[in-house]
Coordinates of C-alpha atoms in Angstrom, one line a residue:
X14 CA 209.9 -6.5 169.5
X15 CA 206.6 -4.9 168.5
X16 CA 203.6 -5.4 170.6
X17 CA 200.8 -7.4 169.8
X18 CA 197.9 -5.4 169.2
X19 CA 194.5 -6.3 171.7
X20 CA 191.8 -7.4 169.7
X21 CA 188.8 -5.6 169.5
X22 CA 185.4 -6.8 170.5
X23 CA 183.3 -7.8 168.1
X24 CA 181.0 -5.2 166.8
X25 CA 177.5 -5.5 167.8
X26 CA 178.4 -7.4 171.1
X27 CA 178.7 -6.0 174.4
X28 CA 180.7 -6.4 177.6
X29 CA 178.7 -6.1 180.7
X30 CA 179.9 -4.6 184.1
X31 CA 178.8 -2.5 186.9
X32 CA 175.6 -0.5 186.7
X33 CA 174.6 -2.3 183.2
X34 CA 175.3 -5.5 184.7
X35 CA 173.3 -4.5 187.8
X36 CA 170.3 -3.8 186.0
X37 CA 170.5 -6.5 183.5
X38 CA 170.6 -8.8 186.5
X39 CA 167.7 -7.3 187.7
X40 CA 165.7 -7.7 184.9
X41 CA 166.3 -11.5 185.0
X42 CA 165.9 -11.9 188.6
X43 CA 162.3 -10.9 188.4
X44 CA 161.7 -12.2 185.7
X45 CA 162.3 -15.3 187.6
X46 CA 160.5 -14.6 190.6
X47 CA 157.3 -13.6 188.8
X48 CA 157.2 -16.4 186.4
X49 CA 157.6 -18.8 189.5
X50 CA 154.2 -16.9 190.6
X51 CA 152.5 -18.0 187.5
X52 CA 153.8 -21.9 187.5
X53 CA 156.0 -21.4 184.3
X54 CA 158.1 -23.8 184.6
X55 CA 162.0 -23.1 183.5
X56 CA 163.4 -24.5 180.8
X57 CA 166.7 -24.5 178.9
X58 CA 167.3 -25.2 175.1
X59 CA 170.6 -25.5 173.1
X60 CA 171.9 -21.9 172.0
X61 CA 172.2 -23.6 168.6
X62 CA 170.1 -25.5 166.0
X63 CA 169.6 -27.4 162.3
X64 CA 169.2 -24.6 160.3
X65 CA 165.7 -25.8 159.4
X66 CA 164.3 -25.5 162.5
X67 CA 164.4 -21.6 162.2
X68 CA 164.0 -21.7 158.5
X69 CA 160.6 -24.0 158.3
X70 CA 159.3 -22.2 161.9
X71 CA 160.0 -18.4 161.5
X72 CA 159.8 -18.3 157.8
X73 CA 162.1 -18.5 154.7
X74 CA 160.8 -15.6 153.5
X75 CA 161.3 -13.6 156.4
X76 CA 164.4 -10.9 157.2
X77 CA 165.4 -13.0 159.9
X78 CA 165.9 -16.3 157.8
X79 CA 166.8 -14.5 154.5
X80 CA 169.0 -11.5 155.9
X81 CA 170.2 -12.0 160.3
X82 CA 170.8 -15.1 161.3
X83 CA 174.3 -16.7 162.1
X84 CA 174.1 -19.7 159.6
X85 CA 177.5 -21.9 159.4
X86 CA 178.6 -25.8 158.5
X87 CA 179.7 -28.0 161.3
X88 CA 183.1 -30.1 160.8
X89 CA 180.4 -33.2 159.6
X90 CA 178.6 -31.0 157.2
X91 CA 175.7 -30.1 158.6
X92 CA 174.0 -26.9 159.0
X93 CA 173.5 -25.6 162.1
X94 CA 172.3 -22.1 163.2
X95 CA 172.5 -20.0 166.3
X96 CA 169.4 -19.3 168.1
X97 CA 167.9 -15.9 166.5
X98 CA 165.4 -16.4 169.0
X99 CA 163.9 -18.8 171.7
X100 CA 159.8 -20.7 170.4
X101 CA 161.2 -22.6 167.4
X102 CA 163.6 -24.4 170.0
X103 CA 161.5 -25.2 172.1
X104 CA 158.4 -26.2 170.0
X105 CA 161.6 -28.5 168.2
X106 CA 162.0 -29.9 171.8
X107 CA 158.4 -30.4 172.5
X108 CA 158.2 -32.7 169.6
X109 CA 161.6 -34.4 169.9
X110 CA 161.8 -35.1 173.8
X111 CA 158.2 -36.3 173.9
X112 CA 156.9 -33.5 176.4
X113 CA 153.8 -33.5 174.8
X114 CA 152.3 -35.9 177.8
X115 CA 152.6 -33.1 179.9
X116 CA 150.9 -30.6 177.9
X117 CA 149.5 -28.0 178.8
X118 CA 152.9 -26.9 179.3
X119 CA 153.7 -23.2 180.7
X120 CA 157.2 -22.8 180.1
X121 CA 159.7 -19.7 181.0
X122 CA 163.6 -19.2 179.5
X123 CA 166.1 -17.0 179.1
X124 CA 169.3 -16.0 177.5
X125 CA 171.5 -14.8 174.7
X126 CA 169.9 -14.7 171.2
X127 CA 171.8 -13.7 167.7
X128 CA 170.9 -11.7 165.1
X129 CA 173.4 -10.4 162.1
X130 CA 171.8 -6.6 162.0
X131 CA 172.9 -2.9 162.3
X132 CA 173.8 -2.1 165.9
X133 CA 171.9 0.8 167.2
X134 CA 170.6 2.2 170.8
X135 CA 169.4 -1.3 173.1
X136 CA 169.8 -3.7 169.8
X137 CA 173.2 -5.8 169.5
X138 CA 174.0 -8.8 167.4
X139 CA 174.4 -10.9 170.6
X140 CA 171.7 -9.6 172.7
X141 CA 169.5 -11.3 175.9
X142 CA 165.6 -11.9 175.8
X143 CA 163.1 -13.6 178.3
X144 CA 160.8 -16.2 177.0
X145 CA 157.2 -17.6 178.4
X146 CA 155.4 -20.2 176.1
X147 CA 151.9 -22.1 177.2
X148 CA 152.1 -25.1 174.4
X149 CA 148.7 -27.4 174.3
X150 CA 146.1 -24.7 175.2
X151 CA 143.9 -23.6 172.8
X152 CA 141.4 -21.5 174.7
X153 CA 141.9 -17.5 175.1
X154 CA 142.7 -18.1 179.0
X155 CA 146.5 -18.7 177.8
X156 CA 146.5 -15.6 176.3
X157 CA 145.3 -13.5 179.1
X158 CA 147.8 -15.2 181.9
X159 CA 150.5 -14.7 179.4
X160 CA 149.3 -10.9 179.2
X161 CA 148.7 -10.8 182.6
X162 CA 151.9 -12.3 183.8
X163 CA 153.9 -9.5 181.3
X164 CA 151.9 -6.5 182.7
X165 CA 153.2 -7.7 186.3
X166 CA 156.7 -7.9 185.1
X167 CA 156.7 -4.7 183.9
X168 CA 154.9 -3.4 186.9
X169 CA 157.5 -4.5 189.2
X170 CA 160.4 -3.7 187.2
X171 CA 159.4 -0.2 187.5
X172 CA 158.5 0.4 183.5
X173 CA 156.7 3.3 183.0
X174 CA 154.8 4.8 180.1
X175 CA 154.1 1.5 178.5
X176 CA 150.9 1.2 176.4
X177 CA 149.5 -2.9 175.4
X178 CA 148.5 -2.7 172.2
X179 CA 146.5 -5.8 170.7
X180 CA 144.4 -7.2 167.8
X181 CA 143.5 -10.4 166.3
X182 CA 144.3 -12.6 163.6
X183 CA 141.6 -14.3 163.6
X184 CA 141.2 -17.9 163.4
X185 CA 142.0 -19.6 159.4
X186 CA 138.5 -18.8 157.4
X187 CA 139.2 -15.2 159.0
X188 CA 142.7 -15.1 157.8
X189 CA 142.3 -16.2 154.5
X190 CA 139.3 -13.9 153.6
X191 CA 141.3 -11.6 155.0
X192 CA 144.0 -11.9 153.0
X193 CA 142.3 -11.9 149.7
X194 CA 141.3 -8.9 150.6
X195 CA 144.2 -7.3 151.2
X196 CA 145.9 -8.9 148.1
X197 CA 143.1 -7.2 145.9
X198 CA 143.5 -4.2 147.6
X199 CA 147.5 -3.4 147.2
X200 CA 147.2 -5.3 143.2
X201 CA 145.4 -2.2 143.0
X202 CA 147.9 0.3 144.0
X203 CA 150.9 -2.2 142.9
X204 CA 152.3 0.9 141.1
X205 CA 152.9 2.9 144.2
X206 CA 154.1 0.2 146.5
X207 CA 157.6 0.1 147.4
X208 CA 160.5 -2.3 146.3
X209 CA 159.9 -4.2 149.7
X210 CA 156.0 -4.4 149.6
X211 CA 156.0 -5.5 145.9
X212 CA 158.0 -8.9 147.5
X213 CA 156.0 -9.0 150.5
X214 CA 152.6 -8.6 147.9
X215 CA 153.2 -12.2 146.6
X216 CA 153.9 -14.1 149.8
X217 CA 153.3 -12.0 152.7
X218 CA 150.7 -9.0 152.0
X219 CA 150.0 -8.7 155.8
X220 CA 153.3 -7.5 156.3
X221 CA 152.3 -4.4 154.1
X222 CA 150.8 -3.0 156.7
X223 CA 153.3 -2.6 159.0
X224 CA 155.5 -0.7 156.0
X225 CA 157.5 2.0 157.2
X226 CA 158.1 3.3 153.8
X227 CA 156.2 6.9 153.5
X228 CA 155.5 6.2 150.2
X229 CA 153.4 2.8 151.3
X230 CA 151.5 4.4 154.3
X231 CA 148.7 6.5 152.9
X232 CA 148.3 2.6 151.0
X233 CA 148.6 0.9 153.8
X234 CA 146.2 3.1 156.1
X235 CA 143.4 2.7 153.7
X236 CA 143.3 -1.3 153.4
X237 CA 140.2 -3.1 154.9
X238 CA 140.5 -4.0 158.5
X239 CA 140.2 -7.6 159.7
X240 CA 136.8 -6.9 162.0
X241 CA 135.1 -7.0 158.3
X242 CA 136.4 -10.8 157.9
X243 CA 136.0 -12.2 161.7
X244 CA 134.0 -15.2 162.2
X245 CA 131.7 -15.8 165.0
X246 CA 134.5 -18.0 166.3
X247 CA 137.1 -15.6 165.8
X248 CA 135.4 -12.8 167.4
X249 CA 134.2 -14.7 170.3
X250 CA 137.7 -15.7 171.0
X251 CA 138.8 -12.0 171.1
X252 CA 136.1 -10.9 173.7
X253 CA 137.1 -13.6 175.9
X254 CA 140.8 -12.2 176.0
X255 CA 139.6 -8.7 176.4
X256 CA 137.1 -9.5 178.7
X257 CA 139.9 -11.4 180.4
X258 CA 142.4 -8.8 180.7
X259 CA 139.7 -6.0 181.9
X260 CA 138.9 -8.6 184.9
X261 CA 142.2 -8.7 185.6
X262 CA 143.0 -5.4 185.7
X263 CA 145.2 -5.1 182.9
X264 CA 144.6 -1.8 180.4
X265 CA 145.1 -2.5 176.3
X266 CA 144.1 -0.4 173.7
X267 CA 143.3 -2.3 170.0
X268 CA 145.8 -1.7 167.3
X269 CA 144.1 -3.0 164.2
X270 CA 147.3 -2.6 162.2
X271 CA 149.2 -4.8 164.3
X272 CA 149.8 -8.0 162.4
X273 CA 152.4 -11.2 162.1
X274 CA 153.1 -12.1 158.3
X275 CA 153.3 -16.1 158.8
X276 CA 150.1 -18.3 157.8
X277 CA 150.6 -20.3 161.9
X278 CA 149.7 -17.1 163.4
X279 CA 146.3 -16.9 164.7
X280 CA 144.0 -14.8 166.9
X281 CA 145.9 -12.7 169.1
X282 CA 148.7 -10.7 168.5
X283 CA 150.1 -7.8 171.1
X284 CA 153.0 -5.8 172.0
X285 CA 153.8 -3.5 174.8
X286 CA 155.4 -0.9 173.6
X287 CA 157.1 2.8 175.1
X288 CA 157.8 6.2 173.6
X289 CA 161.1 6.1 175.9
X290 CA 163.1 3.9 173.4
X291 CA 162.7 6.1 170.5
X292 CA 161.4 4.7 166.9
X293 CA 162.6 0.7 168.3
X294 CA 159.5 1.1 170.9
X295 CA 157.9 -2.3 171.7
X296 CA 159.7 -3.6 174.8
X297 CA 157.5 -7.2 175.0
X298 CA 155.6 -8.8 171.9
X299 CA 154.1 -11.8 171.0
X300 CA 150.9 -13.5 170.0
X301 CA 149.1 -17.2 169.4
X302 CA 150.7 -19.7 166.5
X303 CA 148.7 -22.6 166.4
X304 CA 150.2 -23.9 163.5
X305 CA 154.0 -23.7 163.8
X306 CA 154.2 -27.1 165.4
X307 CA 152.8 -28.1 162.5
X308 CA 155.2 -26.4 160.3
X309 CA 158.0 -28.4 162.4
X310 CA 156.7 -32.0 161.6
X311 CA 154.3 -32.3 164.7
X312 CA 150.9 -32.5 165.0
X313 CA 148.0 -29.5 165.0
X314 CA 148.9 -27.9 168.3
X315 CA 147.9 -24.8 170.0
X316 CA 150.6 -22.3 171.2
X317 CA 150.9 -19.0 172.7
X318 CA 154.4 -17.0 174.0
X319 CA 156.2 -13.9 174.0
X320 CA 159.8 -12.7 174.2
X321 CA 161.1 -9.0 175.6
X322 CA 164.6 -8.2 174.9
X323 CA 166.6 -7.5 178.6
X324 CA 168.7 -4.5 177.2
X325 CA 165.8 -3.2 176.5
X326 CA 164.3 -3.5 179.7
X327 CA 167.5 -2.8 181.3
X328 CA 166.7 0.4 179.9
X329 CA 164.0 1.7 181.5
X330 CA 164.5 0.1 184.7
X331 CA 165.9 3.1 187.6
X332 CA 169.4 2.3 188.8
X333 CA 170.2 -0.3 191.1
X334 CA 172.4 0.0 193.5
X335 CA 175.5 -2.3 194.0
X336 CA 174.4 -4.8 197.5
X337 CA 175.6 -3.4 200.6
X338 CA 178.5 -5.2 202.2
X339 CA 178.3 -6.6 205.5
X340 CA 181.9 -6.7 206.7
X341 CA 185.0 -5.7 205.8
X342 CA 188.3 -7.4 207.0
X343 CA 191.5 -5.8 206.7
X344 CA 194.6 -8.1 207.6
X345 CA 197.1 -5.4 208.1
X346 CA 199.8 -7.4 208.6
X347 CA 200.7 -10.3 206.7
X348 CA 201.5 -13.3 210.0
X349 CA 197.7 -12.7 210.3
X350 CA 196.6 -14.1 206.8
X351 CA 195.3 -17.6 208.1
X352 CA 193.4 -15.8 210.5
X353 CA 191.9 -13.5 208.3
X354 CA 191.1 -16.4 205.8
X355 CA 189.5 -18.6 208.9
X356 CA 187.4 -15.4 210.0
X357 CA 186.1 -14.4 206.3
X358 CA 185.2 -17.9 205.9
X359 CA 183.2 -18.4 209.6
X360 CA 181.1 -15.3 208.9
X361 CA 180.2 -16.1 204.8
X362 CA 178.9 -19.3 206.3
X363 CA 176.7 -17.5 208.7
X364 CA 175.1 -15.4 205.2
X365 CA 177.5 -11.9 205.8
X366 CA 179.2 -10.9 202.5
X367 CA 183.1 -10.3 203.2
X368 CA 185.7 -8.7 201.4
X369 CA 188.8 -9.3 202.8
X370 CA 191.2 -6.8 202.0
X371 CA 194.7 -8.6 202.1
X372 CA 196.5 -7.4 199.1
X373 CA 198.6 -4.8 198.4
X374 CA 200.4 -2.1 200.9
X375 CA 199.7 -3.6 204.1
X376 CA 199.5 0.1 205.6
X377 CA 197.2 0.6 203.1
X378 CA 194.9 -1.7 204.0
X379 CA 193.1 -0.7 206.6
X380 CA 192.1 2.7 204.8
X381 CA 190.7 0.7 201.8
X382 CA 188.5 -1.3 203.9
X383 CA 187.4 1.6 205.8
X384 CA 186.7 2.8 202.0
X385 CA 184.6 -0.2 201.2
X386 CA 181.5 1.8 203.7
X387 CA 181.0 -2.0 205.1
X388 CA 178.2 -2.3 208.1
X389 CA 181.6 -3.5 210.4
X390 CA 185.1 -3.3 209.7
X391 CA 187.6 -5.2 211.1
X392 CA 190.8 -5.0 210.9
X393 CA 193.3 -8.1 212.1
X394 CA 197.1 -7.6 212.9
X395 CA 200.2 -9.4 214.8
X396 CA 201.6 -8.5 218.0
X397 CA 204.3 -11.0 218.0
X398 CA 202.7 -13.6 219.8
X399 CA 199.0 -13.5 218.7
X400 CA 196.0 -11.6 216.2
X401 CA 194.8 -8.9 217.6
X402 CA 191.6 -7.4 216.3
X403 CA 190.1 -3.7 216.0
X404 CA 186.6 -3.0 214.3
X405 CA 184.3 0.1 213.4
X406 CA 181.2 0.1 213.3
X407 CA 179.0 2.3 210.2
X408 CA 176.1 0.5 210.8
X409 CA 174.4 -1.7 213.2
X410 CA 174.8 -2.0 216.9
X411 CA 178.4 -3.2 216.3
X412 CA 178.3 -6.3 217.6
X413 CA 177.2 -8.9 214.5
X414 CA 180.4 -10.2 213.8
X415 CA 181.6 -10.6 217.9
X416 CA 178.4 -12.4 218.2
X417 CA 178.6 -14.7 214.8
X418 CA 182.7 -15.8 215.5
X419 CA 181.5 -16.2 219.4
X420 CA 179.1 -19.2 218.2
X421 CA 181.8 -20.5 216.6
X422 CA 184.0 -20.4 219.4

């Protein structure tokens, strides 16, 4: 009979363990703790939805709509889409399960996002971000505790060598004269643009700018910056987030370049980015979208968030080592089971981590759990009548465990 063959894993997906799992863990647990600092509430949003959502909110123009998401009909016809990424989802769920009475709302997720794209070094097809919104704050304060609150993250992962870059948007009389601008200036040079910026001329000329066609830079570089365009407004927004951020200790450097294609975007817009990643070198980005609720149905409402991508993180955080085990419990002989069992079970309920090494060779077993490095090793055998019990000590004053099962007693 010929053997089944294994299937593969899918390409572009990945199967976490050990040292990658460590660190991925890591990443997530402080992300947790320090978006408990800052009040962001957590929140948790289906990993799929309506295929509008994503379409009407990120953009049908955009390579994420038109070319990477996982798009499929359900058995009643509908079209539903896996999450490509986490603010449409929950902007959809700020309007649909009526959270807008508690707005201002400082929200924090995470989990796995999809995208259909070429797998290359920290990108995958079913990869992990982290997510912190503020929803029903229009004033540049959001900004700077969502900037804030990512420069501590990365601070106490560890992250080194990362640079904040940020610039504005402006608010919509800036954007628009803006634009103009920028449309008169690549009509001019429409015969050296590329394929891609010829498509992006028509309906999204501020993504031009972030080309990385050679032929398109020298074009690019030379277009009018937005400073020419900023209202009073605008600008006064701007200095209150740098003004913000310097108070607070946080270092940025403006990026006039930096840009987000869709009309809801406004004011700022920032990424922190690394040279340690190679050409894929922003590690955390996001900026203000004051319009996208709009865009979903809702009413005008002010938004600010940004997402980080954990394998990227994971990264560039040092290795972390596996947790050290408290006790080890060798049952090398098998009438001695329930008591290992009862043992294992008294001290896990006092905190201690236990293996309990009761498999396998029972001659063995001792010599694995000396193997195991645990502070205390026990070791529990039969000598006809009753357990008898043996331990060594690696760390410690040897006498946790005697102490712990004493109470018990």
């Amino acid at each position: 009979m010929a053997r089944t063959q294994t299937p593969n894993r899918v390409r572009g997906t990945q199967d976490i363990f050990r040292d990658e799992q460590r660190r991925h863990a890591h990443v997530l647990n402080v992300f947790e703790r320090v978006r408990a600092l800052y009040c962001f509430e957590r929140v948790d949003v289906p990993v799929f939805e309506a295929t509008e959502v994503f379409a009407r909110s990120i953009g049908e123009t955009t390579d994420v709509v038109s070319k990477e998401m996982y798009t499929f009909p359900d058995r009643g016809g509908d079209s539903l889409t896996l999450r490509p990424e986490f603010t449409a989802g929950i902007c959809r769920a700020y309007l649909t399960e009526g959270w807008q009475q508690y707005a201002p709302l400082k929200l924090a997720t995470s989990g796995p996002v999809f995208r259909y794209e070429r797998p290359q070094k920290g990108r995958f097809r079913q990869f992990h971000q982290i997510d912190a919104e503020v929803i029903g704050a229009a004033e540049p304060a959001a900004d700077v505790e969502l900037l804030v609150l990512a420069d501590q993250l990365l601070r106490e992962l560890g992250v080194e060598g990362v640079t904040l870059q940020l610039n504005t948007l402006g608010d919509a009389e800036t954007r628009d004269a803006w634009r103009a601008a920028l449309v008169a200036h690549f009509e001019a040079h429409r015969g050296a643009l590329s394929e891609d910026s010829l498509k992006r001329l028509d309906k999204n000329p501020m993504r031009i700018l972030d080309s990385k066609d050679p032929g398109d830079r020298p074009i690019a570089d030379s277009a009018p910056d937005i400073d020419a365009y900023l209202t009073a407004e605008a600008r006064g927004f701007f200095d209150a987030v740098t003004a913000g951020l310097d108070a607070a200790g946080v270092a940025w450097t403006r990026n006039p370049r930096l840009v987000r294609g869709l009309d809801y975007y406004r004011h700022t817009a920032f990424e922190f980015v690394t040279d340690r990643l190679g050409a894929q070198g922003t590690v955390l980005a996001g900026g203000r979208y004051d319009g996208l609720i709009e865009s979903l149905g809702g009413p005008a409402t002010p938004g600010v968030g940004w997402a980080a991508g954990v394998e990227r993180l994971a990264m560039l955080v040092e290795p972390v080592d596996a947790p050290a085990l408290d006790v080890a419990i060798a049952v090398e002989d098998d009438r001695a089971q329930s008591a290992g069992f009862q043992m294992a079970s008294k001290l896990r309920g006092h905190g201690l981590s236990v293996e309990l090494v009761a498999t396998g060779s029972a001659r063995k077993r001792y010599d694995k759990a000396i193997r195991l490095l645990a502070g205390e090793t026990w070791s529990l055998g039969h000598d006809g009548e009753q357990v008898t019990r043996r331990h060594r000590v690696l760390g410690g004053d040897g006498s946790i465990v005697r102490r712990l099962l004493e109470l018990e007693d």
